[in-house]
Each structure stands twice: as C-alpha cells, then as structure tokens.
Amino acid sequence: MDSSPVTALVPPTRIRTVGDASMRPDGQYVLYWMTAYRRGQANFSLQRAVEWCRELNKPLLILEGLQSDYPWASDRLHRFVIQGMVDNARHFSGHTVTYYPYVESEPGAGRGLLRTLVSSACVVVGDDFPCFFLPRMVSAVAARTPVRMELVDSNGLLPMRTAPKVFSRAFDFRRFLQRELLPHLAERPQTDPLADIALPTTTVRADILQRWPAVVLDDADQDTRWLSKLPIDHQVHSVPSQGGSVEANRRLESFVTQKLTRYGDDRNQPDKPATSGLSAYLHFGHLSAHTIFDRVTREVAWSPDQVSPKVTGSQTGWWGAAASVEGFLDQLTTWRELGFNMCWQRTDFDQFDSLPDWAIQTLETHTEDPRDFSYDLEQFEQAATHDPLWNAAQRELVRDGHMHNYLRMLWGKKILEWTESPRVALDVMIHLNNKYALDGRNPNSYSGIFWVLGRYDRAWGPERPIFGKIRYMSSANTARKLKLKQYLAKYGPLQQQSLLDPAPR
DNA sequence: ATCGGCTCGCGCAA
DNA sequence: TGCGCGAAGCCGAT
C-alpha cells in the first residue's frame, strides 16, 4: 500500500457541514477542535483544517480539551488523555501551529472557552465520532456556532457514510466490505499534513489564557498530584499503560514484529498473548486505523492485487495473506468498522431494544426464570462472586483497565446469568466496562457487550434457563480450554488491600 | 482431540 | 421459496 499515492484532499464523503453559518474570511485563524482523534498524524480532521488554512492563508489553532464532568471521568481516563497531550504538544511544537491543551479544573470551568475561540475563527473543524456523549456535545455546539463548522470522519478505513444500512451480521458486513473497501484503502490520510508547509502563526490572547489556562505538561510525571485536585473519580486509579501516540506507535511496532505471525494461534492465550493491545489507543484517537493497516501490510508486503476476485463474505481467503494476517485484518476492518456502522446508523445502539427481535423475544421469555445466583452492581464491582475465574477477570479490568479477549465474553455471559433481568445485566456491563476499561465508551465496547445478548449472533440450542436461545458459556469449559494458572495467580484476591486502592508503584 | 447435533435468521439465487 | 452459512457455544460419543 505504501507505494500508492496519498490522497491530495480529504474525501468529501468524510466531511459534513453542521449548522448553516458561513465561513468568515476576516477571522484570525482556522480552529481545529480535537475531541476524538487526539493525534497529529494520519488525521483527516487535522488535514481538513490545514486545507482551510492554506486556502485562506490563515494560522491554525488546535484546541484539545478535556472536560471533568463527563460520565466515568477518572484518574485513569484523564491520565491517559493527558499523556497523549504531552506527545501532541511535542509533535506540534515542531510545526507552525498553535496547540492549546486545556483540562477543565472544575465542572463547568471550560464553559465559554470554545465559544470565545470560535468568535475569532474563520471556520471550525471538529471530529465526527458516533458514540458516547460526543455527538450530543458537538451538535449542541454546532447549533449556536456563528461560523461554518465541519465534522470530519477519521474513525476508520471505510467512511461511515458509505455503508447504506445497519448490518446485523458480521458476515453481511464483511461481504459488503469485500465489494467496497478497496477504493477507500487508497484514500489514505496524509501521515503529517503539516509537513513542509509554513502557515502564518497566531497566539492565544492573554485574557483567554488567564481565564482558561493551558495545561502545564512539563511535569506530567507528577500528574497524580494535580489530578487529585480535579473533580473526577479518584477511586479508579491510573494504570501502568502509558497513553499517547508515542506509546501507541511503539506498541504497533512491537506487535507487528513480534506477535503478528502468532496472532491466529495465540490471540486468546493468556500466558503468551499475541494481541496488539492497541484498542485504548484507537479509542482515544492516539493511533489511526490507517497507520495500523499500512504498517501491517508493509510488514508482510501485501498489496491489493492479492485480493481474491471472489466475494463470499468468508473470514478467510479474501485478503490473500497468511492466516494470522487475515485474522488481524478481519478484526481491524470487519469487526471494528461494524461497531461504527451501528453507532453511526442508530442512536439507540446502547439500548436493550436495539437487539434483534429473536434475542429480545427469547430473553423476555426467560426473564422470570429463577436465578441460582444473583448479585448487585457492587458485588460484581468488588469481584465478590462465587466464581474465581469471573472474579479474576473482573479484577483484571479494575486493576489494569482491560480484560482478556476471550474472558470478556464469559464475563458478560455470567453477568446475564447472575442478575435479576437481562436489562439490568446490560446496565451492569455498560457501567463496569465504561468505568474501568480504557477502551470503553467506544462503538466496539458496545459490540462486545451486545454480542453477549445476541447482537451479531444467532440462536443456539438447546434452549436453556435465563439464556433461552442466546449462546451460553460456562466457566468450567473456559478453564478447560485455556491455560489459566498464571492468570488466576496474577489476578487472585489481594490479601490486605482493597481492590479500589491505587496499585503499588 | 475431534466429531455431530442442537438450532435459526438472513441475504441471495432461483 | 429454498439454501447455505454463521466470532469465540455446549454436550456426549468416539
């Protein structure tokens, strides 16, 4: 793929104008409001903002903000994002742009900042992310923005707008991609849209900086101290995983060179994991799916002419690559983009009633079935069930901010089995995942959670209590299938310490 | 270890 | 209208 030319312009299908205000040529700068693609590289939003700068000969101001009052805001999520800001500050300092990282010090403190910056802008470019509170926030801003505002889709390899409907099965979406994806693979974002160009410069006014001080990133290593003053959840402590584009690229490199060939066999093996560990970086936009795709295909010298002319929707054989590579690309394309397809098409993607009819029907038939075990949210959260394997998976989530690939399915199936109703089970899954997982609050998190309840799946027999025709999973079989000795030891109960205390450093 | 049966909605060819 | 097929299932038989 590397040899094909990079698209000169951001594809129009990735851009939508919101509101009806016009561009103001007498503004002082172009404003890029960075909310989802928190990176300087391979970012169509940034690239679009630069297009405007060049057309108008105006400076570029980039606002990367972090509110403190969004749901589940915590030390863990804040620290990851702020580490990303450190990388971005370093990256943008080598370019003729003004980068303005802002972290809200108390709820509502940031109110007015965006409006103030917009009032001097020619045009505003924002990120078109279809999940969590971002769509609502962005439309609220768009409704009262006095200048032209564009949202750019830099989420994935397929522009969200090109899928004409919701796909209810991976197989159908995969078949669609096999027909449609190739041309879009050629329309890649520029690696560095600011390379080799000199834009006019601007500064943020002193009175603005005084009221909304840019976050000081020099002492990011000490950030635990100033994070503790923010009105966020300090019980959800930060984790060793470092956020930001630098670490994201380091992980990508290590995955491609060390693990990719084993991906097919070992991705579910806890003791010698062959996973990429990139989902949190994708979620916060520290890394682009295009960058991952380019790096993987370069490593294995794949080119589009290896693609099979036969479109079947089958998982294997279409890419014309080794099984491990096809498996990983299927994750990156079919499964990742399937979640974006759902969130883009349906605003009720996080509601129980968005499940397929057969799943709702069978779950409701069995809602009154007696439960052998029933736990409330706190018992789940404290990993206080009777099942050591489930508790270990929950502790991994709470302590490290992620959960093992295969166990997260079992984790969800058991929550369904051990709560009073499927709707409550859904609430528990969403809450725990969004609160503790670095990659939560993302379309793919919702895919995983809803898969537990039947989305993208099919009915299975025999019909069982509670589950009905929903696919069942058991801890005993999982323990038989995976080597879990080290995992169980690592995530066993702590002796003295409460689960929610900060991890020892 | 590897199998067949369980069981069914969906898209597409016919 | 019928057919093929599906993210990771389980269970019992060989």
Short mmCIF file of N, CA and C (backbone and C1' of nucleotides) in Angstrom, two decimals, chain A residues 358-359 362 454 456-462 468-471, chain B residues 6-9, chain C residues 6 9:
data_model
loop_
_atom_site.label_atom_id
_atom_site.label_comp_id
_atom_site.label_asym_id
_atom_site.label_seq_id
_atom_site.Cartn_x
_atom_site.Cartn_y
_atom_site.Cartn_z
N TRP A 358 -35.36 -11.65 17.64
CA TRP A 358 -35.33 -13.01 18.20
C TRP A 358 -34.66 -13.03 19.57
N ALA A 359 -33.67 -12.14 19.76
CA ALA A 359 -32.95 -12.10 21.03
C ALA A 359 -33.82 -11.50 22.13
N THR A 362 -36.54 -14.11 23.10
CA THR A 362 -36.13 -15.26 23.91
C THR A 362 -35.67 -14.82 25.30
N GLY A 454 -26.80 -11.32 22.16
CA GLY A 454 -27.30 -11.85 20.89
C GLY A 454 -27.04 -11.03 19.65
N TYR A 456 -25.34 -9.64 16.48
CA TYR A 456 -24.37 -10.24 15.55
C TYR A 456 -24.25 -11.75 15.73
N ASP A 457 -25.10 -12.33 16.57
CA ASP A 457 -25.00 -13.76 16.80
C ASP A 457 -26.29 -14.42 16.33
N ARG A 458 -26.39 -15.72 16.55
CA ARG A 458 -27.59 -16.44 16.12
C ARG A 458 -28.11 -17.28 17.28
N ALA A 459 -29.29 -17.80 17.09
CA ALA A 459 -29.88 -18.63 18.13
C ALA A 459 -29.14 -19.96 18.22
N TRP A 460 -29.05 -20.46 19.44
CA TRP A 460 -28.37 -21.73 19.68
C TRP A 460 -29.24 -22.62 20.55
N GLY A 461 -29.19 -23.90 20.25
CA GLY A 461 -29.90 -24.83 21.11
C GLY A 461 -28.93 -25.59 21.98
N PRO A 462 -29.39 -26.33 22.95
CA PRO A 462 -30.80 -26.34 23.34
C PRO A 462 -31.17 -25.11 24.17
N GLY A 468 -32.37 -18.70 27.32
CA GLY A 468 -33.21 -19.04 26.18
C GLY A 468 -32.34 -19.56 25.04
N LYS A 469 -32.46 -18.94 23.86
CA LYS A 469 -31.68 -19.38 22.70
C LYS A 469 -30.38 -18.59 22.54
N ILE A 470 -30.10 -17.71 23.49
CA ILE A 470 -28.83 -16.97 23.46
C ILE A 470 -27.68 -17.94 23.75
N ARG A 471 -26.59 -17.76 23.02
CA ARG A 471 -25.44 -18.62 23.19
C ARG A 471 -24.96 -18.63 24.65
P DC B 6 -30.45 -32.87 16.12
"O5'" DC B 6 -30.45 -31.60 17.08
"C5'" DC B 6 -30.38 -31.78 18.48
"C4'" DC B 6 -30.02 -30.47 19.12
"C3'" DC B 6 -30.83 -29.28 18.59
"O3'" DC B 6 -31.73 -28.81 19.58
"C1'" DC B 6 -28.51 -28.77 18.90
P DT B 7 -33.16 -28.50 19.19
"O5'" DT B 7 -33.00 -27.09 18.47
"C5'" DT B 7 -32.63 -25.94 19.21
"C4'" DT B 7 -32.20 -24.86 18.24
"C3'" DT B 7 -33.23 -24.57 17.16
"O3'" DT B 7 -33.86 -23.34 17.48
"C1'" DT B 7 -30.99 -24.65 16.30
P DC B 8 -35.17 -22.94 16.66
"O5'" DC B 8 -34.63 -21.74 15.75
"C5'" DC B 8 -34.00 -20.61 16.34
"C4'" DC B 8 -33.56 -19.69 15.22
"C3'" DC B 8 -34.56 -19.58 14.08
"O3'" DC B 8 -34.52 -18.26 13.60
"C1'" DC B 8 -32.50 -20.22 13.24
P DG B 9 -35.83 -17.37 13.60
"O5'" DG B 9 -35.24 -15.96 13.18
"C5'" DG B 9 -34.16 -15.41 13.92
"C4'" DG B 9 -33.18 -14.75 13.00
"C3'" DG B 9 -33.79 -13.91 11.89
"O3'" DG B 9 -33.02 -12.73 11.82
"C1'" DG B 9 -32.40 -15.58 10.94
P DG C 6 -19.62 -19.90 7.29
"O5'" DG C 6 -19.67 -18.81 8.46
"C5'" DG C 6 -20.09 -17.49 8.16
"C4'" DG C 6 -21.04 -17.02 9.23
"C3'" DG C 6 -20.46 -17.15 10.65
"O3'" DG C 6 -20.69 -15.93 11.33
"C1'" DG C 6 -22.57 -18.22 10.52
P DG C 9 -15.91 -21.61 21.42
"O5'" DG C 9 -17.04 -21.23 22.47
"C5'" DG C 9 -18.14 -20.43 22.27
"C4'" DG C 9 -19.34 -20.90 23.10
"C3'" DG C 9 -19.30 -22.34 23.64
"O3'" DG C 9 -18.88 -22.30 24.99
"C1'" DG C 9 -21.26 -22.04 22.33
#
